[in-house]
PDB file of C-alpha atoms in Angstrom:
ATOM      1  CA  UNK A 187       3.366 -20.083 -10.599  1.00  0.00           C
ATOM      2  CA  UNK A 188       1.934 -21.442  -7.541  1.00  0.00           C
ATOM      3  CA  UNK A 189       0.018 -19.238  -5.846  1.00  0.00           C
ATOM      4  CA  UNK A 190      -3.784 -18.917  -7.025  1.00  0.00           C
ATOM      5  CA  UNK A 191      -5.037 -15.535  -8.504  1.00  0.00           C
ATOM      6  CA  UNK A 192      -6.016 -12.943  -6.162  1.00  0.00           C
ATOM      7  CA  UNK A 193      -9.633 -10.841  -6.343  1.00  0.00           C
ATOM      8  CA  UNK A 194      -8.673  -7.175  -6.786  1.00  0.00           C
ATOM      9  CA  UNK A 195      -8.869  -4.761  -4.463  1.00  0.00           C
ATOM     10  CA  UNK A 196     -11.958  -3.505  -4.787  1.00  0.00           C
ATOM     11  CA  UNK A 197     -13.175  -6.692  -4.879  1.00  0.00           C
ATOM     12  CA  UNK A 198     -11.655  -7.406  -1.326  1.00  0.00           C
ATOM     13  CA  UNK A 199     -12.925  -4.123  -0.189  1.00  0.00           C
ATOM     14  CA  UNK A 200     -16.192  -4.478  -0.842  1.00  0.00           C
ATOM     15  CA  UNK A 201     -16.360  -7.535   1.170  1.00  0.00           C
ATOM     16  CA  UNK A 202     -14.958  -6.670   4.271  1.00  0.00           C
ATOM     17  CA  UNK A 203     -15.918  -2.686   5.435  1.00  0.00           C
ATOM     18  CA  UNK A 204     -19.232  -0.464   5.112  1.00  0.00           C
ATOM     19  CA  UNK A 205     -21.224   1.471   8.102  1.00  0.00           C
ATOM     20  CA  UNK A 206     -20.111   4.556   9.337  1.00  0.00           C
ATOM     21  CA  UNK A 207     -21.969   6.627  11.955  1.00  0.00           C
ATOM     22  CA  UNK A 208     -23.160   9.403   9.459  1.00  0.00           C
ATOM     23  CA  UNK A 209     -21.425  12.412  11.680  1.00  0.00           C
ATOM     24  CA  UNK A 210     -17.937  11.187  10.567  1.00  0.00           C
ATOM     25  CA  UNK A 211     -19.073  12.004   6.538  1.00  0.00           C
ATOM     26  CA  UNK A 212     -18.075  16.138   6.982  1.00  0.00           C
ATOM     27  CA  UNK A 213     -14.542  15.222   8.332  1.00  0.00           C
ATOM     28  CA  UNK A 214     -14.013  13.461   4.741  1.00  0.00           C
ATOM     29  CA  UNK A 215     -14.962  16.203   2.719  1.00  0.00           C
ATOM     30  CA  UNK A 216     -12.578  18.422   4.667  1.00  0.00           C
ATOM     31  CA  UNK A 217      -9.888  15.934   4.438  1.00  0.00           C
ATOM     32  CA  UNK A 218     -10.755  15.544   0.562  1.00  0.00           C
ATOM     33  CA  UNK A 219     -10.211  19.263  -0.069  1.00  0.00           C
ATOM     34  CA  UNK A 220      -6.530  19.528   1.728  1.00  0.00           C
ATOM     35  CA  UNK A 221      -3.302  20.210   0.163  1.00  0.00           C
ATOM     36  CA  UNK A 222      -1.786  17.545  -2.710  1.00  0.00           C
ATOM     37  CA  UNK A 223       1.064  17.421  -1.289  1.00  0.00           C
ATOM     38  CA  UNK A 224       1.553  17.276   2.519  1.00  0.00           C
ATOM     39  CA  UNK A 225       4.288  16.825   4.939  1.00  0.00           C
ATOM     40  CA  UNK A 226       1.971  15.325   7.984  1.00  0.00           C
ATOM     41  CA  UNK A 227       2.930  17.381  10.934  1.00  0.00           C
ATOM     42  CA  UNK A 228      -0.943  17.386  12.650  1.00  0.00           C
ATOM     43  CA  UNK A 229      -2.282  20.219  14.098  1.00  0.00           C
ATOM     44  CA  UNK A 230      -5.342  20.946  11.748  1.00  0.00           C
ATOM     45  CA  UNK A 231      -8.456  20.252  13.854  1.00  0.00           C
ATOM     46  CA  UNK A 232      -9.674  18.155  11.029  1.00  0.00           C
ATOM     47  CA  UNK A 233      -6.499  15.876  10.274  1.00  0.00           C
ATOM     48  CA  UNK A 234      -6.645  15.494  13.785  1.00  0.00           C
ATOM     49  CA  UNK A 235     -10.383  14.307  14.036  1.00  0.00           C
ATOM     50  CA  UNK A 236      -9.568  11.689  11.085  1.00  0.00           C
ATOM     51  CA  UNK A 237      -6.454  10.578  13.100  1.00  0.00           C
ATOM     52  CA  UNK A 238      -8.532   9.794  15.656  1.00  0.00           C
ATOM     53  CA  UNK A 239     -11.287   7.913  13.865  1.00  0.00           C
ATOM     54  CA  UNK A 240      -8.500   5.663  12.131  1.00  0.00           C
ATOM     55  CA  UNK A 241      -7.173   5.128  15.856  1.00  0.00           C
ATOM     56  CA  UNK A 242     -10.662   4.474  17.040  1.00  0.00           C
ATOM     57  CA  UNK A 243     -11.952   2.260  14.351  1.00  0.00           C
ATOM     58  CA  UNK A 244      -8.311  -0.291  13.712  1.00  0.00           C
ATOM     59  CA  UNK A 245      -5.929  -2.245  15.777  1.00  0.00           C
ATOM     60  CA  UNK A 246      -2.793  -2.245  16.063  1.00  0.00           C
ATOM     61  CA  UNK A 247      -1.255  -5.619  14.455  1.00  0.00           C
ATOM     62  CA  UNK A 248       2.235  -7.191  14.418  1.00  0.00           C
ATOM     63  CA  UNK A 249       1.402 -10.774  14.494  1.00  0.00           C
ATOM     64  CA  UNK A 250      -0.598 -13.377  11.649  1.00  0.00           C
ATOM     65  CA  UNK A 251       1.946 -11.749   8.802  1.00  0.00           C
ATOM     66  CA  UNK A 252       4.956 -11.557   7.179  1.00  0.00           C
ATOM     67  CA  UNK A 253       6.714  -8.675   8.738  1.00  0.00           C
ATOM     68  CA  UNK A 254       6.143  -8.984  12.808  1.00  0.00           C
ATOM     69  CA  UNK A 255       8.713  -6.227  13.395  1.00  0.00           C
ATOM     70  CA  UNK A 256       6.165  -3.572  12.361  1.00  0.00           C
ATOM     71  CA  UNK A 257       3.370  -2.433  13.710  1.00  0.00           C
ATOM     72  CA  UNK A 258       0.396  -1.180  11.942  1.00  0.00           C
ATOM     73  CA  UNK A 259      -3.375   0.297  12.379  1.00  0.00           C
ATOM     74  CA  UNK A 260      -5.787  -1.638  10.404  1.00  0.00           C
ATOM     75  CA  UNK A 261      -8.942  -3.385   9.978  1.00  0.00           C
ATOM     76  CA  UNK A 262      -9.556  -6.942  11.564  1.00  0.00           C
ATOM     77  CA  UNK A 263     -11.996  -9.216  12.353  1.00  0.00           C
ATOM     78  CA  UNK A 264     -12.392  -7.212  15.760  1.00  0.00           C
ATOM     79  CA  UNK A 265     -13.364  -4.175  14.128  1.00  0.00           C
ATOM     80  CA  UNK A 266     -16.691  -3.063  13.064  1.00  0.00           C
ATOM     81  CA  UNK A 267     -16.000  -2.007   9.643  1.00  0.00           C
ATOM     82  CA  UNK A 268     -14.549  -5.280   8.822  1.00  0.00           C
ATOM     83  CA  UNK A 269     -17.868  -6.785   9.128  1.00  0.00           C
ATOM     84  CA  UNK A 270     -20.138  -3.813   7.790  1.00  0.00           C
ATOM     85  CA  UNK A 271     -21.537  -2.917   4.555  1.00  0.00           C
ATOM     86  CA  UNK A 272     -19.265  -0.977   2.009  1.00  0.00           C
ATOM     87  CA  UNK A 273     -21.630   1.298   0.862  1.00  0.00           C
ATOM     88  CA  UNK A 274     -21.997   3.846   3.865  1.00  0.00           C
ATOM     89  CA  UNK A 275     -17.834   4.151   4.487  1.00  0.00           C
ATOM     90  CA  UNK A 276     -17.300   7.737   3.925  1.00  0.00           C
ATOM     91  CA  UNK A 277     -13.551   7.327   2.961  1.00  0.00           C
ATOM     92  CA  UNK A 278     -13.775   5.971  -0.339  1.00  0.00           C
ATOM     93  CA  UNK A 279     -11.835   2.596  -1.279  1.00  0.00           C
ATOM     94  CA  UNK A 280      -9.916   2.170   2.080  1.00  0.00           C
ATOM     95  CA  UNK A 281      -7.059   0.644   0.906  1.00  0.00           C
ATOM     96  CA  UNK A 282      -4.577   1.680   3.524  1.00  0.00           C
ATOM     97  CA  UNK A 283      -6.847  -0.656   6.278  1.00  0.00           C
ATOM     98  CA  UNK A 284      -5.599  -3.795   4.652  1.00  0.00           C
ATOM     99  CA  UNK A 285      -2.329  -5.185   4.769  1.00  0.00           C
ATOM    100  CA  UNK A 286      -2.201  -6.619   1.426  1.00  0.00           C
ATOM    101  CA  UNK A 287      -0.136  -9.916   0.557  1.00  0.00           C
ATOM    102  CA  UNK A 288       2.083  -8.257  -2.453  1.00  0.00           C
ATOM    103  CA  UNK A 289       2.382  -5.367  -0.088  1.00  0.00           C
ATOM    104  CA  UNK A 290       3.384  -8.260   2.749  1.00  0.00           C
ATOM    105  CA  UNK A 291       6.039  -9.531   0.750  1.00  0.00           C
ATOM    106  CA  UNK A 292       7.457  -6.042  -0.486  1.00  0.00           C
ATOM    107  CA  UNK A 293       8.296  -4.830   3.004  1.00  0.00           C
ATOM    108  CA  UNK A 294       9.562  -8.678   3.951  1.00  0.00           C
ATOM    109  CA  UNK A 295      12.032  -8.487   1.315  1.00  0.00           C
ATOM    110  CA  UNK A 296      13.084  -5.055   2.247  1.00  0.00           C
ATOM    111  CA  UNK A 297      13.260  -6.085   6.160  1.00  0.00           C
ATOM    112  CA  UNK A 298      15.346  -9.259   4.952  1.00  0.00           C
ATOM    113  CA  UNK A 299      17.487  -7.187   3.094  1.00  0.00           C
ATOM    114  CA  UNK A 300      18.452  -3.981   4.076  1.00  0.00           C
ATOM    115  CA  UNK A 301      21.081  -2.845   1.141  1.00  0.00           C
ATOM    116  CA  UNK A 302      18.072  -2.342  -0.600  1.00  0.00           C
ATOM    117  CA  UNK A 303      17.359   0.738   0.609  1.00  0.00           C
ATOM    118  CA  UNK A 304      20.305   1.747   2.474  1.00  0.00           C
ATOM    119  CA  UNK A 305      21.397   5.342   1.451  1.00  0.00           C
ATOM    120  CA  UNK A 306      18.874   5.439  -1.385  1.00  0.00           C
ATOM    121  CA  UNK A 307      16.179   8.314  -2.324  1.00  0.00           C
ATOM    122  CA  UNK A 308      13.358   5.697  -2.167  1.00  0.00           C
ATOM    123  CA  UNK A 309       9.936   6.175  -3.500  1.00  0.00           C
ATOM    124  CA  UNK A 310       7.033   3.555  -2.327  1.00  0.00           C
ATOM    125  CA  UNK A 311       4.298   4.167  -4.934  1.00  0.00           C
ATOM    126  CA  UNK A 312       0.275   3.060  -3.733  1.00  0.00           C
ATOM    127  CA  UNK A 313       1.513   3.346  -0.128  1.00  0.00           C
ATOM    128  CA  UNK A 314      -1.470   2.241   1.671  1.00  0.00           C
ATOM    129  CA  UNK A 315      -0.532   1.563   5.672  1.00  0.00           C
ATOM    130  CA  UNK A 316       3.007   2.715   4.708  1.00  0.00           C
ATOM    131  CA  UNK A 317       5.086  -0.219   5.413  1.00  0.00           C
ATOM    132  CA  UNK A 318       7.115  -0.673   2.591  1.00  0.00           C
ATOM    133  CA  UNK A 319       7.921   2.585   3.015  1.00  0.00           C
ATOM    134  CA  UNK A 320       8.810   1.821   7.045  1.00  0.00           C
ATOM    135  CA  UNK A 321      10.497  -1.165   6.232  1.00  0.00           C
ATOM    136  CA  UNK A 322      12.954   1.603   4.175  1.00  0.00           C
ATOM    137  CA  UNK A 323      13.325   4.031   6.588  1.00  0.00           C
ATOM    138  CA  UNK A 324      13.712   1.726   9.402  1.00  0.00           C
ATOM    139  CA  UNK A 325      16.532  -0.152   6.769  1.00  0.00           C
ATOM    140  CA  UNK A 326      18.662   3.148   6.614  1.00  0.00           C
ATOM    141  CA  UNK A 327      17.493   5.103   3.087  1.00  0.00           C
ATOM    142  CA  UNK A 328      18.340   8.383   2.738  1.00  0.00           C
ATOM    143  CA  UNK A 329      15.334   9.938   1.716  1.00  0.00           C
ATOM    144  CA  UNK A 330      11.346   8.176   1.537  1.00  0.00           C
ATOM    145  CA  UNK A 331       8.626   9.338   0.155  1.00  0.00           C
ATOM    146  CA  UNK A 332       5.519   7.326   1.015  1.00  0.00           C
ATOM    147  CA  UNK A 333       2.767   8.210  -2.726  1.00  0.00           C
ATOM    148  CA  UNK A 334      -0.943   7.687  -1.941  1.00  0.00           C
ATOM    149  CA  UNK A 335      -3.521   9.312  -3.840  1.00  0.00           C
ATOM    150  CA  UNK A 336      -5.602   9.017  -0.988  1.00  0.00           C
ATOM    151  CA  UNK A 337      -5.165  11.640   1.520  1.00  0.00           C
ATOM    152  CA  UNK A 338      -6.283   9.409   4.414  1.00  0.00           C
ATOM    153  CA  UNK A 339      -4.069   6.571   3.392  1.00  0.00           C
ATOM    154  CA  UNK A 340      -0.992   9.782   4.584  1.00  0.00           C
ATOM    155  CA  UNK A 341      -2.645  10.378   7.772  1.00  0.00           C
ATOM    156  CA  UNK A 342      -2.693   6.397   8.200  1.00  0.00           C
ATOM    157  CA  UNK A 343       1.111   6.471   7.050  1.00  0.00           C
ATOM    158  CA  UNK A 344       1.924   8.973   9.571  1.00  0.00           C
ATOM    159  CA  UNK A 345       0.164   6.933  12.493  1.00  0.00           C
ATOM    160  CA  UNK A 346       1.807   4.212  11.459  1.00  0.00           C
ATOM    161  CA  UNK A 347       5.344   5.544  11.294  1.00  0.00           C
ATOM    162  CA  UNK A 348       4.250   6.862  14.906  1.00  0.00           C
ATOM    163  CA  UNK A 349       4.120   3.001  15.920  1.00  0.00           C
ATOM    164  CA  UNK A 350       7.182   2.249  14.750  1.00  0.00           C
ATOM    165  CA  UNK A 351       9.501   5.199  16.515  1.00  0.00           C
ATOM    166  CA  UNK A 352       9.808   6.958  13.162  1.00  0.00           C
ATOM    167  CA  UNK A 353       9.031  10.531  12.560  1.00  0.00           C
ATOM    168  CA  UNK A 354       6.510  11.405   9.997  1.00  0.00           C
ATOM    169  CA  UNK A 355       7.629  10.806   6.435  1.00  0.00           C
ATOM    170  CA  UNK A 356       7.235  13.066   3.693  1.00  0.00           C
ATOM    171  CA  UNK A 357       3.588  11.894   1.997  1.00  0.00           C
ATOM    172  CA  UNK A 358       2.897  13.079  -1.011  1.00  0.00           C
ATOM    173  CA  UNK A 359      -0.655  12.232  -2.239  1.00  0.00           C
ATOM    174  CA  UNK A 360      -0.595  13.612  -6.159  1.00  0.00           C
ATOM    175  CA  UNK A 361      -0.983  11.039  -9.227  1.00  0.00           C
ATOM    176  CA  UNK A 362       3.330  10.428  -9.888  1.00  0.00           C
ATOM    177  CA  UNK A 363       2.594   8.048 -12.498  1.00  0.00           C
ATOM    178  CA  UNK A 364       3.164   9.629 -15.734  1.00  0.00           C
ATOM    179  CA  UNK A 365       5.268  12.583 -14.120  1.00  0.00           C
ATOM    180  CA  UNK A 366       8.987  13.139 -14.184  1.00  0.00           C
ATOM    181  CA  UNK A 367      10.869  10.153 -12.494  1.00  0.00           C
ATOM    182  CA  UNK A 368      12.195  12.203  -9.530  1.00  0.00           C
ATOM    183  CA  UNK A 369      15.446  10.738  -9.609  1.00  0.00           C
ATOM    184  CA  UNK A 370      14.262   7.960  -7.462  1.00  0.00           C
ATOM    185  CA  UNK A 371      17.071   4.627  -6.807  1.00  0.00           C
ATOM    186  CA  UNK A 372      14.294   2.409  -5.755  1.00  0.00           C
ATOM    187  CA  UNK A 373      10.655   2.422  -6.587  1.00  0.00           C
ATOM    188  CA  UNK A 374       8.687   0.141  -4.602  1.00  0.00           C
ATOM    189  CA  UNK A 375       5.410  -1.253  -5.403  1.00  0.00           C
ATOM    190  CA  UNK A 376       2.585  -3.588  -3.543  1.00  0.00           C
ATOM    191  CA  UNK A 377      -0.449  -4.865  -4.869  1.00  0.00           C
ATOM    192  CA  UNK A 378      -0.999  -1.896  -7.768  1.00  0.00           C
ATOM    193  CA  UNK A 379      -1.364  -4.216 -10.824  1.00  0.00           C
ATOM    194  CA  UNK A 380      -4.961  -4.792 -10.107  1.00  0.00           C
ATOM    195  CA  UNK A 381      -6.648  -3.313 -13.165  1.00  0.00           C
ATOM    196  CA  UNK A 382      -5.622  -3.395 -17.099  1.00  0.00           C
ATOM    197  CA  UNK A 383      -5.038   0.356 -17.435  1.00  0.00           C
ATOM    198  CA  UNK A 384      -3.591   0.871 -14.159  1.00  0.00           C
ATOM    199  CA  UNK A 385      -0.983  -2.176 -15.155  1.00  0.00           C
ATOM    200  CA  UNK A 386      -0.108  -0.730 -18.793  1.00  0.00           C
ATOM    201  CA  UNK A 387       0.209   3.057 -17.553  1.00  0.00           C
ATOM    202  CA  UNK A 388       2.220   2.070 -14.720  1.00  0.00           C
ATOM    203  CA  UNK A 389       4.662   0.187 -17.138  1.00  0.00           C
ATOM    204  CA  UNK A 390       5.140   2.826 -19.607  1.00  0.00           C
ATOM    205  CA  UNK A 391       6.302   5.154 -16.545  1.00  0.00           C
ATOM    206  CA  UNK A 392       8.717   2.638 -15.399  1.00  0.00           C
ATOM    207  CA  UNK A 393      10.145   1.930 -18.175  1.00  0.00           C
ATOM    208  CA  UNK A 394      10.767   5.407 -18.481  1.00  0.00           C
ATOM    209  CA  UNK A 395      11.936   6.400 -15.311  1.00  0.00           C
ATOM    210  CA  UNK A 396      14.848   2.846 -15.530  1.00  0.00           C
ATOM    211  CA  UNK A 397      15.716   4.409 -18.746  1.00  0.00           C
ATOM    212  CA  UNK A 398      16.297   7.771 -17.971  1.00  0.00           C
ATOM    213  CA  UNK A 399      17.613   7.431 -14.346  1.00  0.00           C
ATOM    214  CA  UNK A 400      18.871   3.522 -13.608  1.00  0.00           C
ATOM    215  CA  UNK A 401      15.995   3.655 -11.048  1.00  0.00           C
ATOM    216  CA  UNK A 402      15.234   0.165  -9.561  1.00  0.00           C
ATOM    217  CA  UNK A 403      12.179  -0.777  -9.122  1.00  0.00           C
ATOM    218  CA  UNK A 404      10.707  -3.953  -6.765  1.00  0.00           C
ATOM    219  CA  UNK A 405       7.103  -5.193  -7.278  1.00  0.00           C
ATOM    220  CA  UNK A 406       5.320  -7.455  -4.722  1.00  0.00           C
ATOM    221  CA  UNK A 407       2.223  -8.868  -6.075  1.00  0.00           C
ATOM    222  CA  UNK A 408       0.555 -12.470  -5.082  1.00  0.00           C
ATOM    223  CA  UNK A 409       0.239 -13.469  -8.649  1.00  0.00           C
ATOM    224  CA  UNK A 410      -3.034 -11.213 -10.206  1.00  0.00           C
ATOM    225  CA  UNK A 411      -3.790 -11.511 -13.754  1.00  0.00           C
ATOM    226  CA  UNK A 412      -2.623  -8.312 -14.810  1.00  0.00           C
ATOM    227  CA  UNK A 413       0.498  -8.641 -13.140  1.00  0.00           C
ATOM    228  CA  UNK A 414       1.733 -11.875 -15.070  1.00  0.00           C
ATOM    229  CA  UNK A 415       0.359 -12.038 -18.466  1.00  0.00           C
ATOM    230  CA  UNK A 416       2.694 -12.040 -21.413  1.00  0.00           C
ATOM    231  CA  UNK A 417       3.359  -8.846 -22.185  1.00  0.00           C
ATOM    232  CA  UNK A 418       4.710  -8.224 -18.369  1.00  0.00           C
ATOM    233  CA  UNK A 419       6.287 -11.733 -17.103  1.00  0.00           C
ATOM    234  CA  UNK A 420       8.939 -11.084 -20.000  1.00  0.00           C
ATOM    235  CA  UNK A 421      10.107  -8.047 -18.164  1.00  0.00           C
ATOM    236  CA  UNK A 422       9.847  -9.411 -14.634  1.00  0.00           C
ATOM    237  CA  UNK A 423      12.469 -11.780 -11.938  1.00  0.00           C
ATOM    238  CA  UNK A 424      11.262 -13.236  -9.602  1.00  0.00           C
ATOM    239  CA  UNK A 425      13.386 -12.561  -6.272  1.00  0.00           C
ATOM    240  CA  UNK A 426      11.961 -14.300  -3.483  1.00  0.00           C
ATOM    241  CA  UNK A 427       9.013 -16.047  -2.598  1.00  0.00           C
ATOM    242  CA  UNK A 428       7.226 -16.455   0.588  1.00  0.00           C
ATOM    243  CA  UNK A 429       4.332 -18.393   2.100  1.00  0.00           C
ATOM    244  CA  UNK A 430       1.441 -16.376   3.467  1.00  0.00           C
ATOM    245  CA  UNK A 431       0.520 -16.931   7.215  1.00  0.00           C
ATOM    246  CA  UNK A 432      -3.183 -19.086   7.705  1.00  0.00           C
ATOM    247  CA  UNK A 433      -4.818 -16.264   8.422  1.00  0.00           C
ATOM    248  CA  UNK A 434      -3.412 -14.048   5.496  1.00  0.00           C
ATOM    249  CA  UNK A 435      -4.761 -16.952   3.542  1.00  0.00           C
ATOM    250  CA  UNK A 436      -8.597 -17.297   4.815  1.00  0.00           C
ATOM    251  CA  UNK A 437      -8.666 -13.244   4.339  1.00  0.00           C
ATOM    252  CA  UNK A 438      -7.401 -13.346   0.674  1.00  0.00           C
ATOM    253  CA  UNK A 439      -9.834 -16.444  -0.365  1.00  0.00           C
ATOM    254  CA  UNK A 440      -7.410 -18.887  -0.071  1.00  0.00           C
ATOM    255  CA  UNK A 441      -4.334 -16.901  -1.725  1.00  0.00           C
ATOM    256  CA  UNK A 442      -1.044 -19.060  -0.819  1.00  0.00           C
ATOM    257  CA  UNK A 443       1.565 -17.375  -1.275  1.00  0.00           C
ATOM    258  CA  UNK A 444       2.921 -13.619  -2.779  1.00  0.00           C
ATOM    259  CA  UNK A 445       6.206 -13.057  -4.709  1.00  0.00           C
ATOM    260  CA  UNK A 446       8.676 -10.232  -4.940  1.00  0.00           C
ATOM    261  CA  UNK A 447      10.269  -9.294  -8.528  1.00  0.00           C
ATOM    262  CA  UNK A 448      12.748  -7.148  -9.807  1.00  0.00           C
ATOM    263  CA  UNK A 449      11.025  -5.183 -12.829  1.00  0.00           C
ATOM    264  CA  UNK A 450      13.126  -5.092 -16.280  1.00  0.00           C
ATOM    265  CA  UNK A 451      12.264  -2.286 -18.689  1.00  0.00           C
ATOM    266  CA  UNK A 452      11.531  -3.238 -22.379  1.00  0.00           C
ATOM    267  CA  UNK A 453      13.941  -4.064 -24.405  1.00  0.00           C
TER     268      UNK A 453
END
């Protein structure tokens, strides 16, 4: 394959976010200790203090990706936190700031082909910003359920579905891998083959969850390590392929390109 490996995302983290002013550090510790599972419907002084700190500290972007018919909040080069040093963040591993390029060419493919989703219970598992799981809603499925463990990565979700003319979709930020399959049609996922156990739990669930329920599942990834060594590429087709924009590629060390693939379970 083409494209060049990708650093993981901690990796990428760690080089582009870190000081906070200290006052923001009780507003994560409430956050932390809220409900599991949440349908984002505001109102909580705290969830509303966090909204406004994501809204305070991103920008909104369209443009310099692969999917300018959404709009998202994240970091950029404008924002303080993509310069700063990682270790005084209070919201731990930001993921959700970033618009990752497996994540980029997830919610492409989706956008370019909207029979994806159409009428389908669709789950979008490592949600992040939430765009994959836009792209869905905004493509006609039935029912979306944006999966974060991170509770902040919802209340990003929610903003960002906000943007976009959508109203909030359901967020639910408990561990689902390993759990029942949820009778899911489509499973999408961006960017979560970053780390060796991550990559071999995640394909014992979906194995399960195609064998037990026919669920499809779509994978965008730019080409990490974990994602294509033997034991996975034997299971995986490759469905499209797309160049990443210049400035997707200085942010992601070069990175070319990111692929979307249609995961096969074992046989």
């Amino acid at each position: 394959m083409s494209c060049q490996l990708a650093l993981s995302n901690s990796e990428m983290i760690k080089k582009l976010i870190g000081v906070l002013n200290p006052k923001h550090f009780n507003l994560v510790e409430r956050t932390r200790a809220f409900s599991t599972t949440i349908f984002l419907q505001g109102g909580q002084p705290e969830i509303n203090d966090i909204k406004k700190f994501i809204v305070e500290n991103t920008e909104i972007v369209r443009e310099n990706n692969l999917t300018p018919e959404i709009q998202l909040r994240l970091f950029t080069p404008n924002c303080w936190f993509w310069h700063a040093r990682p270790e005084l963040w209070p919201f731990s591993d930001p993921f959700w700031a970033i618009y990752w390029p497996g994540g980029q060419a997830l919610t492409r493919y989706v956008l370019g082909n909207p029979l994806v989703s159409k009428g389908k219970k669709v789950l979008d598992l490592g949600s992040g910003c939430g765009a994959s799981a836009i792209a869905a809603q905004l493509c006609g499925a039935a029912h979306v359920i944006a999966n974060d463990i991170d509770p902040v990565a919802a209340l990003a979700t929610q903003i960002n579905c906000e943007l976009n003319g959508l109203d909030p979709l359901l967020c639910v930020t408990d561990n689902l891998i390993g759990s029942d399959s949820g009778g899911y049609d489509l499973i999408l996922l961006g960017d979560m083959f970053y780390e060796e156990a991550l990559a071999v739990s995640l394909r014992h669930w979906l194995d399960r969850c195609i064998q037990t329920q026919g669920t499809e599942v779509l994978i965008g990834d730019p080409g990490r390590a974990q994602f294509e060594d033997q034991r996975g590429r034997r299971r995986l087709q490759c469905l499209a392929q797309y160049e990443l924009p210049l400035a997707v590629q200085q942010e992601n060390y070069g990175l070319t390109c990111s692929s979307v693939w249609q995961y096969q379970p074992r046989l």
